Structure formats: C-alpha cells, structure tokens
Amino acid sequence: MKPSDISKEIKRLVDLIGYYNECYFQKGISEISDYAYDQLLEQLTRLEEAHPHLKCSNSPTEVVGEQPSKGFEVVYHQTPMRSLAKTYSEIEVMQFVERVKKMFPNETVDFVCEPKIDGVALSILYEKGRLVRVVTRGDGEKGDDVTRHVAQCLPLPQNIRGVPSDPFEVRGEAFMSKAVFKALNRARKAKGEPLWANPRNITAGTLKALDVEGVKDRQLAFYGYGLYGSSYTCPTQQAALAVLAALGFSVPPTYKVCRNGMEIMEYVRYCAWHKKDLPVEVDGIVIKVNTLDQQDRMGTTAKSPRWAIAYKYQPESASSILEGVTFQLGRTGIVTPVAHFTPVPLAGTMVRRASLYNADALARLDLCLGDTVFIEKGGEIIPKVVGVDRARRHRDGQPIRFISSCPACGTLLHRAAGVVAYYCPNKQHCLPQLKGTLLHFAHRKAMDIDTLGPKTVDALLEAKLVQTAADLYTLPYDAVNGLEGFQTLSTQKLLAHIQASKTRPFDRVLFALGIQHVGETVARKLALHFRSMERLQEATEEELLQLPDIGEKIVQSILGYLQDPYQQTMLHALQAAGVQFALPEPVDTLLPFASKNFVISGTFQKFTREECTKLIEEAGGRVLPAVSTKVDYFVAGTKVGPSKLAKAMEWGIPILEEVEFIKMMA
Ligand code: IVH
C-alpha cells in the first residue's frame, strides 16, 4: 500500500470504529458483531504498529471508548477501569502464559480463569458499608452515575454490616439472565413491540434509559470480580472472589485456578461445551494472574492490564446485512428461500447464506432488503435466520415476497393442502428437477454410477438423450460418443457403469428413485418388508403405516409416487431394463455357515476335498477357488499350497485346521 493509502485506511478504520463506539456506548446498541468489531480494532492496531507516525492522537486503540452520556452525572474513577487484551487464538493464550512464567522464573505462578460475562461493567462504591454510588466504566477514566437506575432494577447489597468503615469499591459485570431476557422478549412479542437483540443490549439500554422509572421490570443481576479498598488487601484473585461472596455479592457461577496453559485450555474448552447451561450469556474466558502482588509487578498498558487476557469464543450467533433472497429448487421440486448476507464468522466458519425454510417462515420474518438479520448456528450445520432488527430497517427497504412461479421453468407453484412447502409440479420438464433426480439416482449410495456426474447429466439433458433414469439404460452408444467431451473410452466406461448398476440390490433401487422422505433407512425397511416392487405397489395405506418408524408423511409420499402415472411408466421402463425390482430369496440365516466364504487347501484325513465342499455348502457356506478379501475362513489340510497359505496369513484370514473345522461344523 502507498503511504497515502495507509493513511486513508487508518482514517477509515478510526471513523468506523468511532461510529460503532458511539452506537454501543451512547445508544446501547451493537450495529456490528463483537467479532467483526474486534477484527476492525486488530486491523487498526496492526497498521498503527507498522506505521507509528500515522497514528492519530485520539485513536480508539488507545482509549477505552465510551464517552459520558447526556443527562448523566460524570464521575471520575479512583483507579481507571481498564479494558482487557482480547484474543480468539488458543496459541496467543499459551504465549501469554509463557510470557508471565518467564517474568517470574523463580516463583509459582497460577491463574484464575473466570467466564467473561457479556454485560456492562460497573463500579460500586461503599462507604461505611453503605452503597453510595454506582458508575459505568465509561471511557475508563470517567463514567456515568447510574445509581438511580440500579436502585430500580439491580438488587445489590445496600448495607453491609461488620465491615471496616473505610470506603471500598466492588467492580463487576451487570447483566440480564437468559431466562429474564427470554421472558421480556416474549412479552414484547405478544404486544407487537420490537424485540431486544441480546441480553447485553437490553442491559446497556436499561442503564442508559432516560426514563428511570420505566426500567422497573428489567431485573438485572451482577457478578463481582474485583474488590479495591485499603482494608481489603487480598493476596490473590481467588481470595478476592471469596471475600466478595462473603460480603453478599454473587460471583461468577464457575471459575477455576489453573497452573499452566494445558489446564487453562482444558477449562476454556469445558466452558465452551457447558456455557449453554449457564444462566448468563458468556462470550469468553478471562485469564488472570492469581497473585495480586505479581499483578502489580506486571503493571498495565494505557488500555489494559498486562496480567490478564480475555480468550473470546467465536460467536454462535451473529448479525449481518441481508443482501438478497434467492429461491432454490430441490430435486423433488420443492422451493426453498435462501438468505444471502454480508459474510460473518459464526462458530468457526464464515457464513454468507442461510436457509429461510419455506414461505410461512419467510412471511413470519417479514424481511426487507438491507435489513439487519440475526443468524444462529444451533445444533444444525446449516445456519438459520432467527430474526430481524426492525428498529434498524431503512425506510426504502424493499420487502421480500415468496415467488409464485418456478424460478427455473416459470410454472405456477403448487402447495398441497396441509403442507408448508411450495413445489414446482413440472417434474417432467423442469431442468433442475430432472438433473437433481438423475444425480440422486447415480449417487454412490444409490445406483453408484461413478461416471455420471453433473457435467455428464447436463450434457445428456441438453442433448435430450435422457429425461428419466430409465432412459439411461437405453442410451445409444453413438449418441453419447458424439457428445462434447466423450470419446470411445469415456463412452464405453459410462455405458458399462450404467449397465453394472443393474446389479444394485432392490433397497438401493428404492432409495435411488428419490421418493420424497424415503432415505436409505426407510428404503431398506420397505425392501426388507415387501421384498419386491410388485408387493410394494400393492401395499395399502394401513399396511404401510404398520411398519415401524414409517409415519403418515412418508406413507403419503410413497403412495403419491407409486400412483403417479408418470412414475409408473418410468418404473415399467426401469424393470424392463433389468434393474433389480426384488430382493433375492432369503438365505437360511440359521445355517451355521450362512453367507460365509471358504477356501480349501491340502488333503484331509476324515473326508475328501469334494466331501468337504459339500459339507460347507450344506451348512450354507460357499467355497471359493482362490484367496481374496471376500474369504472368511481358510480350511487347511496337510500339504497346503504354500502361496495360498501365505496370502491367507498376510490378509489375516482365520486358518482352520481339520480338527477345528470339524468342531466348528458340530
Ligand atoms: S476483569 C482491567 N473479569 O470485560 C479489566 N472483566 O474487556 C479487568 N468482563 O470491562 C476486568 N467478565 O466489562 C473481568 N470475569 C471478568 C469479566 C470481565 C466480563 C468485561 C468487563 C471489562 C471487559 C474487558
């Protein structure tokens, strides 16, 4: 970058961060995810470090951020309320631990790990045991007096008996529990009021509210993590937490003293797993040097103490700007709306798309282009849009409506009674549906036609050589050979693979048909129960419903498919092509060697090799001529073929001598 570009970039970042700071600290709203904000700050820090002469005097990397709010009394802190160095990297936590250990080579160093509560930092001043003032962190030097707000909605020890008369200060985090947050939002929803985005926003909003009386129902809580006062000279952070609890304060619901980086990371991971069960939103772990004397000797930078670091979890929910909605057509014709937004990191990956499920879900969200949407990655892999911030909607934002005709072929969409999904009924000619159906048919777990990939399917469809899966089996060699990208060898290979797929068992054929809701497991159950397509086609609704784990939705889908004349014609053609439409007669699984393969080698005392073969076959087994991976047992007489034996041993095939073989037969 040219120096002028660097300077411009620094200015851009300073302005942008300044804007987000104002939103966050003045209005109590976060227009950007914490993660994205931290990334901006990190970019700025890196540029400033590389070009110190371009650093502005009021850089947000130097100041904590918050400016006093209008209408509040400004109070200077006795000692600055600093921020914490943050990282999203486990390696940086390990480096922090190493740095600390190096500073005190001859001393024991341990660390207190506490959850990082996602709330608002407060300083609470006590004189003669009485609460006199509560102040927000503000810019670190001075904050807003929120004593009156706190009196309305945050229960704190008011009069602490039996404490020294010297003033002391408790620092910690005000927050709203997840349960209260949910209940408040539920009530707002019922009244049609806009919802709060997250517990932190409502906590900040509550403490900034101009109408102090109006925050009575907000029910905030507080965890203390710092105690300052001349009468309280706790030797460690652990001791300070114990004293805070004895004074009547709640302290973080979990914390741990760790001796090294390994123990810290173990706790960090444990909390990542369990934080959903905590009553409060936790966005990371704060790792603090335990001994306060060591903390003092490490000191602080202008912004944050050197004795602590905050490891932040990648967010599991994020907000982003909705850039558009597309409508995706699946192989069964169902149309799914998909939201596209500015990429955001979410639980370890960058996400830019999320399913909006169906027309009803889309209508419920009531989205407009440019909206700020909330995205979550819950238990599922696919992220979902869970809400929209109406308060930040632009007036000219274009509303998003579900489409009425197929995005691919223009056919009017249908919706079956009682079903949420809209679908394109044009399954015979709608190209994405045909392509999806053929690709599913050829899938590795279905007919396993290896060479029939997306490009080939496109070429076959475009040349109108196939329309249904059955057409694959009558593909003329010359027509395929003439297609772009196909030569003698590739044509032979494709046709051979297609022909080979005729041996796939009936359960895979059933799955390959792509009947909606009939996955591999259901297909296997149907095949095992009915054993042939003919029997399945005769099955009644009652009969189908009696099968375990096959419910109404699946049954309706199967019946709909089998009764559809278009599918009936296709099924006939598939059968005529020689695809497996039945399972083979069951082998008697009670026989001792049922479906076991043997190789016999050498001569035996009690029987000839022919008699041995007969014995095996009568017991349900098969005798193969050579050792291969399919072989289950190697029966060895005397004068065994040495290379056969070596191969069997190499492949770990159990070797049975005559006596053992006879025992097994018995
Ligand atoms: S210790 C010198 N412990 O994180 C700062 N902070 O970015 C000492 N926070 O302003 C802070 N949970 O609002 C500390 N267990 C915890 C915390 C915690 C949340 C917040 C606090 C602080 C911010 C620092």
XYZ file of C-alpha atoms and ligand atoms in Angstrom:
690
model
C 0.000 0.000 0.000
C 1.156 3.554 -0.725
C 1.656 5.799 2.365
C -1.350 7.886 1.316
C -3.485 4.732 1.082
C -2.314 3.562 4.509
C -3.192 6.902 5.990
C -6.630 6.759 4.316
C -7.200 3.224 5.594
C -6.237 4.263 9.139
C -8.678 7.166 8.947
C -11.417 4.885 7.618
C -10.903 2.432 10.468
C -10.756 5.199 13.113
C -14.029 6.699 11.819
C -15.745 3.350 11.516
C -14.732 2.207 14.999
C -15.699 5.652 16.345
C -19.153 5.231 14.807
C -19.626 1.758 16.302
C -18.353 3.012 19.681
C -20.937 5.745 19.653
C -23.734 3.294 18.855
C -22.547 0.890 21.523
C -21.752 3.284 24.323
C -24.258 6.070 23.707
C -27.266 4.198 22.427
C -26.603 0.802 23.943
C -26.892 -0.968 20.594
C -24.297 -3.002 18.737
C -24.588 -2.478 14.995
C -21.765 -4.907 14.402
C -20.946 -8.275 15.914
C -18.319 -8.270 18.657
C -16.121 -10.409 16.481
C -16.273 -8.071 13.489
C -15.597 -5.099 15.799
C -12.561 -6.826 17.299
C -11.287 -7.570 13.797
C -11.506 -3.882 12.851
C -9.650 -2.926 16.012
C -6.985 -5.509 15.301
C -6.517 -4.266 11.716
C -6.078 -0.743 13.032
C -3.620 -1.838 15.735
C -1.510 -3.678 13.143
C -1.400 -0.675 10.814
C -0.523 1.652 13.687
C 2.235 -0.643 14.885
C 3.747 -0.795 11.392
C 3.390 2.965 10.814
C 3.532 4.667 14.250
C 3.925 8.138 12.700
C 0.444 7.812 11.141
C -1.294 7.041 14.430
C -3.927 9.609 15.486
C -3.780 11.069 18.970
C -7.363 10.014 19.719
C -7.037 6.530 18.244
C -9.683 4.084 19.514
C -6.824 1.624 20.108
C -5.712 3.902 22.970
C -8.950 4.911 24.634
C -11.447 2.516 26.175
C -14.192 4.023 24.097
C -17.218 5.254 25.932
C -17.959 8.955 26.252
C -20.277 10.211 29.003
C -23.942 10.116 28.047
C -26.093 13.194 28.088
C -28.313 13.528 31.136
C -25.974 11.591 33.443
C -23.621 12.875 36.071
C -19.995 12.198 35.160
C -17.894 10.549 37.851
C -14.120 10.015 37.725
C -12.911 6.568 38.800
C -10.446 6.395 41.661
C -8.365 3.982 39.625
C -9.002 3.704 35.887
C -11.326 0.918 34.763
C -9.294 -0.637 32.029
C -10.243 -2.966 29.263
C -8.807 -6.426 28.606
C -6.490 -7.623 25.864
C -8.568 -9.997 23.743
C -7.777 -12.916 21.553
C -9.622 -15.572 19.596
C -6.495 -17.706 19.379
C -5.555 -20.543 21.735
C -1.918 -20.064 20.739
C -1.975 -16.480 21.975
C -3.300 -17.666 25.329
C -0.389 -20.103 25.566
C 2.007 -17.286 24.626
C 0.504 -15.108 27.371
C 1.068 -17.891 29.919
C 4.676 -18.329 28.770
C 5.277 -14.580 28.973
C 4.009 -14.465 32.550
C 6.009 -17.542 33.617
C 9.160 -16.037 32.100
C 8.684 -12.871 34.143
C 8.676 -14.845 37.383
C 11.137 -17.682 36.750
C 11.676 -18.412 40.437
C 8.102 -18.076 41.644
C 4.992 -20.181 41.456
C 2.544 -18.593 39.051
C -1.048 -19.652 38.814
C -4.040 -18.188 37.048
C -7.709 -17.673 37.832
C -9.958 -18.360 34.874
C -13.400 -16.752 35.017
C -16.169 -16.631 32.448
C -16.274 -13.382 30.528
C -19.777 -12.140 31.197
C -21.415 -10.371 28.278
C -22.843 -7.390 30.123
C -21.908 -3.902 31.289
C -19.000 -3.211 33.690
C -19.913 -1.321 36.847
C -18.025 0.210 39.747
C -19.930 0.209 43.049
C -18.703 2.421 45.828
C -19.358 1.649 49.526
C -18.754 3.974 52.453
C -19.097 2.657 55.994
C -20.657 -0.431 54.458
C -23.386 1.549 52.663
C -23.799 1.623 48.928
C -23.306 5.222 47.849
C -22.744 5.226 44.116
C -22.762 3.054 41.021
C -20.840 4.199 37.956
C -20.398 2.673 34.481
C -16.922 2.080 33.098
C -17.300 4.928 30.597
C -14.041 5.772 28.873
C -12.082 4.062 31.633
C -11.245 7.357 33.372
C -14.798 8.532 34.000
C -18.244 7.010 33.637
C -21.946 7.771 34.128
C -23.580 7.735 37.525
C -26.305 5.107 37.220
C -27.128 4.773 40.937
C -30.800 5.633 40.422
C -31.194 3.167 37.556
C -29.566 0.410 39.557
C -31.869 1.108 42.503
C -34.831 0.275 40.239
C -33.738 -2.972 38.721
C -30.496 -4.378 40.118
C -30.530 -5.816 43.651
C -27.136 -5.198 45.294
C -26.080 -5.375 48.976
C -27.146 -1.969 50.304
C -25.911 -2.048 53.873
C -23.095 -4.411 54.611
C -22.627 -4.933 58.328
C -19.417 -5.645 60.158
C -17.099 -4.203 57.546
C -14.332 -1.638 58.119
C -15.535 1.942 57.771
C -13.001 2.739 55.021
C -14.547 3.120 51.600
C -14.218 0.206 49.239
C -15.154 -0.418 45.643
C -16.590 -3.521 44.031
C -16.185 -3.975 40.301
C -18.010 -6.458 38.196
C -20.498 -7.007 35.451
C -24.195 -6.123 35.343
C -26.189 -8.411 33.082
C -29.608 -9.812 32.377
C -30.007 -13.552 32.818
C -31.014 -15.583 29.782
C -34.307 -16.529 31.455
C -35.357 -12.937 32.205
C -34.289 -11.868 28.714
C -36.433 -14.566 27.109
C -39.440 -13.728 29.256
C -39.169 -9.988 28.499
C -38.867 -10.601 24.772
C -41.804 -12.989 24.872
C -43.927 -10.289 26.466
C -42.739 -7.709 23.913
C -43.561 -10.065 21.074
C -47.064 -10.589 22.451
C -47.525 -6.798 22.461
C -46.066 -6.488 18.954
C -43.111 -4.433 20.224
C -39.655 -4.754 18.629
C -37.507 -7.405 20.288
C -34.205 -6.842 22.065
C -31.342 -8.372 20.122
C -29.472 -9.862 23.073
C -29.171 -9.580 26.868
C -26.198 -7.214 26.638
C -28.133 -4.703 24.563
C -31.018 -4.616 26.997
C -28.628 -4.261 29.972
C -26.883 -1.302 28.343
C -30.217 0.135 27.207
C -31.602 -0.157 30.730
C -28.659 1.617 32.329
C -28.840 4.381 29.676
C -32.612 4.841 29.857
C -33.679 8.427 30.351
C -36.900 7.294 31.981
C -35.509 5.842 35.207
C -38.926 4.754 36.486
C -39.584 2.827 33.274
C -36.922 0.184 33.891
C -38.511 -1.439 36.949
C -39.401 -4.644 35.122
C -35.935 -5.189 33.720
C -34.484 -7.364 36.544
C -30.743 -7.104 36.080
C -28.148 -9.077 38.038
C -24.487 -8.581 38.916
C -21.365 -10.706 39.350
C -18.470 -9.158 41.239
C -14.895 -9.904 40.167
C -12.839 -7.105 41.722
C -12.515 -5.620 45.222
C -10.495 -2.467 45.915
C -10.012 -0.671 49.231
C -7.259 -0.089 51.744
C -8.847 -2.510 54.236
C -9.034 -5.301 51.699
C -5.578 -6.465 50.815
C -6.415 -9.876 49.430
C -3.309 -11.800 48.401
C -4.954 -13.404 45.389
C -7.828 -13.000 42.954
C -9.189 -16.264 44.305
C -9.247 -14.762 47.820
C -10.896 -11.585 46.482
C -13.715 -13.672 44.983
C -14.180 -15.432 48.321
C -14.358 -12.102 50.199
C -16.848 -10.716 47.655
C -19.061 -13.748 48.183
C -18.779 -13.322 51.973
C -19.862 -9.673 51.602
C -23.035 -10.857 49.884
C -22.157 -10.440 46.211
C -22.749 -13.025 43.566
C -19.518 -14.029 41.901
C -19.126 -15.745 38.507
C -21.014 -19.071 38.580
C -17.877 -21.004 37.757
C -14.180 -20.211 37.959
C -11.016 -22.237 38.253
C -7.465 -21.838 39.448
C -5.135 -23.274 36.803
C -1.411 -23.890 36.996
C -0.470 -23.932 33.330
C -1.602 -23.443 29.753
C -2.884 -27.004 29.452
C -5.177 -26.635 32.461
C -6.369 -23.264 31.178
C -7.253 -24.631 27.751
C -8.993 -27.594 29.338
C -11.188 -25.176 31.314
C -11.741 -22.964 28.246
C -12.989 -25.984 26.299
C -15.048 -27.276 29.196
C -16.829 -23.925 29.438
C -17.335 -23.754 25.661
C -19.230 -27.007 25.988
C -21.193 -26.058 29.111
C -21.798 -22.357 28.663
C -25.242 -23.001 27.203
C -26.243 -24.351 30.635
C -25.064 -21.232 32.496
C -27.774 -18.738 33.489
C -25.887 -15.893 31.817
C -24.524 -15.179 28.348
C -20.788 -15.858 28.392
C -18.625 -14.782 25.451
C -15.208 -15.992 26.571
C -12.896 -16.734 29.453
C -10.836 -14.132 31.314
C -7.474 -15.494 32.411
C -5.948 -13.513 35.286
C -2.665 -13.923 37.148
C -3.855 -15.064 40.569
C -1.355 -13.372 42.920
C -2.146 -9.665 43.221
C 1.477 -8.837 44.017
C 2.528 -10.404 40.715
C -0.281 -8.459 39.001
C 1.145 -5.224 40.453
C 4.636 -6.048 39.300
C 3.391 -6.734 35.761
C 1.525 -3.443 35.604
C -0.721 -2.186 32.835
C -0.567 -0.549 29.439
C -2.643 2.575 28.738
C -5.566 0.380 27.817
C -5.357 -2.950 29.572
C -3.556 -4.806 32.338
C -0.591 -6.974 31.348
C -1.658 -9.614 33.872
C -4.846 -10.695 32.154
C -6.124 -11.759 28.775
C -9.619 -12.497 27.509
C -9.989 -15.524 25.288
C -13.158 -14.961 23.302
C -15.296 -17.701 21.817
C -16.208 -17.427 18.188
C -19.814 -16.276 18.203
C -22.620 -18.788 17.666
C -24.952 -16.060 16.665
C -24.215 -13.001 14.631
C -25.919 -10.215 12.820
C -25.411 -9.227 9.230
C -26.970 -7.231 6.435
C -29.428 -9.014 4.169
C -28.211 -8.603 0.600
C -30.819 -10.731 -1.116
C -33.022 -13.809 -1.071
C -32.856 -16.477 -3.756
C -35.242 -19.364 -4.279
C -33.650 -22.759 -4.606
C -35.290 -25.640 -6.355
C -34.637 -29.119 -4.996
C -34.807 -32.382 -6.936
C -38.302 -33.041 -5.605
C -39.455 -29.667 -6.937
C -39.689 -28.019 -3.514
C -38.739 -24.348 -3.481
C -36.665 -23.139 -0.524
C -35.926 -19.451 0.127
C -32.257 -18.790 0.943
C -30.981 -15.602 2.586
C -27.712 -14.112 1.333
C -25.953 -11.685 3.646
C -22.611 -9.982 4.190
C -20.260 -12.801 5.299
C -19.873 -13.138 9.079
C -17.897 -15.608 11.176
C -20.122 -17.944 13.090
C -18.849 -20.691 15.397
C -15.668 -21.210 13.462
C -16.766 -20.747 9.855
C -17.559 -17.833 7.598
C -21.242 -17.881 6.707
C -22.905 -15.972 3.923
C -26.103 -17.942 3.339
C -28.827 -19.386 5.499
C -31.985 -21.276 4.793
C -35.270 -19.468 5.359
C -37.101 -22.812 5.182
C -40.404 -22.048 3.497
C -42.947 -19.435 2.561
C -44.536 -19.351 6.027
C -41.206 -18.926 7.799
C -40.304 -16.162 5.347
C -43.605 -14.386 5.948
C -43.130 -14.628 9.724
C -39.745 -12.936 9.485
C -41.168 -10.157 7.305
C -37.825 -9.283 5.717
C -36.751 -6.282 3.673
C -33.591 -5.943 1.591
C -30.851 -4.264 3.614
C -32.316 -5.454 6.923
C -30.048 -6.353 9.803
C -30.741 -10.029 10.354
C -29.755 -12.267 13.266
C -28.201 -15.537 12.299
C -27.694 -18.561 14.508
C -25.963 -21.845 14.169
C -27.677 -24.067 16.660
C -27.327 -27.806 16.749
C -27.706 -27.925 12.986
C -24.927 -27.453 10.496
C -26.895 -25.105 8.276
C -27.214 -21.657 9.822
C -30.624 -20.094 10.096
C -32.001 -16.573 10.167
C -33.743 -16.255 13.518
C -34.844 -12.664 13.487
C -34.615 -9.187 12.123
C -33.835 -5.898 13.808
C -36.865 -3.826 12.785
C -35.574 -0.759 14.616
C -32.757 -0.519 12.091
C -34.835 -1.026 8.975
C -34.271 1.530 6.221
C -37.417 3.266 5.167
C -36.915 2.394 1.492
C -36.042 -1.273 2.157
C -37.769 -3.446 -0.421
C -39.975 -6.156 1.152
C -39.116 -9.759 0.289
C -42.001 -11.830 -1.024
C -42.192 -15.519 -1.779
C -42.340 -16.240 -5.502
C -45.431 -17.597 -7.235
C -43.790 -19.370 -10.173
C -40.838 -21.738 -10.520
C -37.511 -19.862 -10.661
C -36.273 -22.343 -13.314
C -39.177 -23.059 -15.658
C -41.785 -20.456 -14.747
C -44.544 -22.967 -13.972
C -47.028 -21.789 -11.332
C -46.017 -23.204 -7.931
C -48.388 -25.508 -6.050
C -48.935 -26.085 -2.394
C -50.594 -29.289 -1.262
C -53.207 -28.922 1.491
C -51.723 -29.000 4.976
C -48.144 -28.783 3.707
C -45.892 -25.767 4.203
C -43.772 -26.259 1.104
C -44.481 -24.863 -2.337
C -43.313 -27.019 -5.231
C -42.983 -26.856 -8.978
C -45.319 -29.513 -10.451
C -43.443 -29.622 -13.771
C -41.297 -32.643 -12.869
C -41.238 -33.847 -16.483
C -39.552 -30.805 -17.992
C -38.159 -28.600 -15.218
C -34.409 -28.985 -15.776
C -33.038 -28.583 -12.220
C -35.525 -31.221 -11.040
C -34.527 -33.638 -13.809
C -30.861 -33.033 -13.102
C -31.310 -33.481 -9.354
C -33.283 -36.693 -9.844
C -30.653 -38.189 -12.176
C -27.763 -37.205 -9.906
C -29.519 -38.713 -6.924
C -30.163 -41.904 -8.903
C -26.465 -42.146 -9.794
C -25.275 -41.293 -6.248
C -22.666 -43.532 -4.640
C -25.164 -44.699 -2.035
C -27.891 -45.270 -4.634
C -27.082 -46.870 -8.033
C -23.419 -45.875 -7.736
C -22.891 -44.872 -11.377
C -19.474 -43.399 -10.875
C -19.044 -41.584 -14.203
C -22.487 -39.976 -14.208
C -21.592 -36.621 -12.653
C -23.163 -33.154 -13.004
C -21.395 -32.321 -16.289
C -22.442 -35.553 -17.962
C -26.022 -35.195 -16.740
C -26.098 -31.651 -18.131
C -24.796 -32.883 -21.488
C -27.319 -35.741 -21.648
C -30.218 -33.458 -20.719
C -29.177 -30.774 -23.142
C -28.942 -33.289 -25.980
C -32.365 -34.585 -24.904
C -30.919 -38.105 -24.690
C -32.483 -38.741 -21.306
C -35.427 -37.483 -19.379
C -35.870 -40.134 -16.741
C -33.495 -42.538 -15.013
C -34.880 -45.378 -17.138
C -33.609 -43.679 -20.324
C -30.048 -44.191 -19.060
C -30.287 -47.931 -19.740
C -31.176 -47.480 -23.415
C -28.610 -44.791 -24.245
C -27.294 -45.447 -27.778
C -23.516 -45.640 -27.928
C -23.250 -43.391 -30.987
C -25.337 -40.609 -29.497
C -23.184 -40.466 -26.346
C -19.956 -40.730 -28.329
C -20.979 -37.634 -30.256
C -21.373 -35.502 -27.117
C -18.802 -32.905 -26.199
C -16.064 -34.406 -24.052
C -16.963 -38.004 -24.943
C -14.670 -40.309 -26.846
C -14.649 -44.055 -27.384
C -13.195 -44.910 -23.999
C -15.251 -42.498 -21.913
C -18.448 -43.557 -23.702
C -17.697 -47.235 -23.117
C -16.922 -46.541 -19.499
C -20.138 -44.578 -18.886
C -22.324 -47.182 -20.568
C -20.563 -50.028 -18.743
C -21.085 -48.286 -15.388
C -24.758 -47.764 -16.187
C -25.161 -51.430 -17.125
C -23.280 -52.540 -13.979
C -25.752 -50.601 -11.845
C -28.420 -53.172 -12.782
C -26.961 -55.448 -10.139
C -27.582 -52.983 -7.281
C -29.957 -54.579 -4.786
C -33.602 -53.619 -4.617
C -33.266 -51.496 -1.447
C -30.732 -49.251 -3.213
C -33.019 -49.017 -6.253
C -35.844 -47.880 -3.991
C -33.618 -45.229 -2.445
C -32.340 -44.185 -5.889
C -35.863 -43.353 -7.079
C -35.696 -40.248 -4.913
C -39.167 -40.529 -3.415
C -39.545 -37.629 -1.013
C -38.822 -38.638 2.625
C -37.566 -42.075 1.551
C -33.954 -42.082 2.627
C -31.608 -45.041 2.802
C -33.052 -46.396 6.049
C -36.690 -46.175 5.020
C -35.844 -47.733 1.640
C -34.134 -50.658 3.383
C -37.108 -51.173 5.693
C -39.535 -51.137 2.774
C -37.403 -53.518 0.718
C -36.978 -55.989 3.588
C -40.661 -55.946 4.385
C -42.166 -56.109 0.896
C -39.210 -57.769 -0.866
C -40.411 -56.661 -4.343
C -41.708 -53.613 -6.165
C -44.797 -55.552 -7.093
C -45.668 -56.209 -3.446
C -44.868 -52.609 -2.528
C -47.158 -51.340 -5.296
C -49.972 -53.476 -3.878
C -49.457 -52.191 -0.333
C -52.304 -50.291 1.269
C -52.007 -47.198 3.425
C -52.785 -49.263 6.564
C -50.155 -51.829 5.704
C -47.520 -49.172 5.181
C -48.440 -47.371 8.381
C -47.852 -50.525 10.350
C -44.165 -50.541 9.581
C -42.048 -49.254 12.472
C -40.824 -45.643 12.125
C -42.847 -45.010 8.969
C -45.348 -42.265 9.599
C -48.144 -40.544 7.747
C -45.884 -38.108 5.874
C -43.691 -40.874 4.436
C -46.679 -43.065 3.582
C -48.435 -40.253 1.682
C -45.266 -39.538 -0.214
C -44.779 -43.222 -1.186
C -48.405 -43.643 -2.262
C -48.339 -40.364 -4.206
C -45.248 -41.516 -6.061
C -46.468 -45.015 -6.840
C -49.864 -43.810 -8.051
C -48.425 -41.151 -10.328
C -48.820 -42.332 -13.989
C -45.558 -40.590 -14.971
C -43.601 -42.506 -12.321
C -45.476 -45.745 -13.175
C -44.294 -45.517 -16.785
C -40.753 -44.842 -15.611
C -40.878 -47.818 -13.199
C -42.019 -50.120 -16.009
C -39.138 -48.961 -18.162
C -36.659 -49.500 -15.325
C -37.968 -53.004 -14.768
C -37.793 -53.776 -18.473
C -34.179 -52.566 -18.465
C -33.363 -55.251 -15.903
C -32.909 -53.181 -12.748
C -33.414 -55.216 -9.537
C -37.050 -54.912 -8.540
C -36.913 -57.591 -5.856
C -34.628 -58.910 -3.157
C -33.215 -62.429 -3.730
C -34.875 -65.284 -1.853
C -33.664 -65.171 1.733
C -30.756 -67.440 2.608
C -31.409 -69.502 5.648
C -29.567 -67.448 8.159
C -29.967 -70.183 10.750
C -27.467 -72.422 8.936
C -24.081 -72.312 10.725
C -22.080 -71.111 7.692
C -24.779 -68.873 6.212
C -23.187 -66.420 3.743
C -19.645 -67.381 4.775
C -16.941 -67.900 2.148
C -14.286 -70.617 2.444
C -11.117 -71.620 0.637
C -9.974 -75.251 0.972
C -6.377 -76.291 0.512
C -4.439 -79.548 1.062
C -5.718 -83.042 1.830
C -7.790 -84.205 4.806
C -7.962 -87.391 6.871
C -11.706 -87.615 7.519
C -13.003 -86.509 4.101
C -12.043 -85.746 0.534
C -11.992 -82.164 -0.750
C -15.271 -82.757 -2.598
C -16.888 -84.004 0.630
C -15.525 -81.000 2.456
C -17.031 -78.659 -0.155
C -20.380 -80.411 0.169
C -20.296 -80.104 3.956
C -19.675 -76.375 3.730
C -22.396 -75.825 1.156
C -24.928 -77.835 3.139
C -24.185 -75.590 6.095
C -24.995 -72.503 3.997
C -21.435 -71.506 3.058
C -19.656 -71.144 -0.271
C -16.299 -72.479 -1.395
C -14.204 -70.073 -3.470
C -11.287 -71.127 -5.691
C -8.764 -68.548 -4.538
C -7.869 -66.423 -1.511
C -9.358 -62.949 -1.743
C -10.685 -60.286 0.601
C -14.103 -61.950 0.401
C -12.865 -65.108 2.109
C -13.932 -65.650 5.732
C -12.093 -68.916 6.519
C -9.147 -70.831 5.115
C -9.509 -74.594 5.715
C -6.027 -76.115 5.762
C -5.315 -79.850 5.442
C -1.858 -81.356 5.033
C 0.271 -80.366 2.023
C -1.340 -76.935 1.846
C -0.442 -74.761 -1.157
C 2.304 -72.541 0.371
C 1.475 -69.373 -1.585
C -2.250 -69.677 -0.766
C -1.421 -70.122 2.924
C 0.977 -67.177 2.898
C -1.681 -64.960 1.319
C -4.319 -66.054 3.841
C -1.928 -65.289 6.706
C -0.951 -61.949 5.237
C -4.601 -60.882 4.966
C -5.419 -62.088 8.443
C -7.954 -64.698 7.271
C -8.657 -67.191 10.103
C -6.990 -70.531 9.307
C -8.902 -73.658 10.372
C -7.072 -76.969 10.669
C -9.124 -80.109 10.068
C -9.913 -80.680 13.763
C -11.018 -77.093 14.309
C -13.122 -77.213 11.150
C -14.918 -80.358 12.373
C -15.509 -78.741 15.769
C -16.981 -75.697 14.078
C -19.277 -77.852 11.944
C -20.540 -79.544 15.057
S -11.683 -8.285 34.679
C -8.804 -4.475 33.876
N -13.352 -10.242 34.599
O -14.729 -7.420 30.035
C -10.082 -5.080 33.458
N -13.742 -8.403 33.148
O -12.869 -6.020 28.024
C -10.487 -6.076 34.436
N -15.763 -8.644 31.787
O -14.651 -4.128 31.135
C -11.706 -6.722 34.012
N -16.395 -10.578 32.582
O -16.794 -5.432 31.313
C -13.033 -9.035 34.106
N -14.770 -12.075 34.678
C -14.454 -10.876 34.190
C -15.245 -10.246 33.203
C -14.848 -9.001 32.706
C -16.687 -9.606 31.755
C -15.788 -7.433 30.952
C -15.693 -6.163 31.706
C -14.488 -5.483 31.186
C -14.366 -6.093 29.834
C -12.958 -6.012 29.363
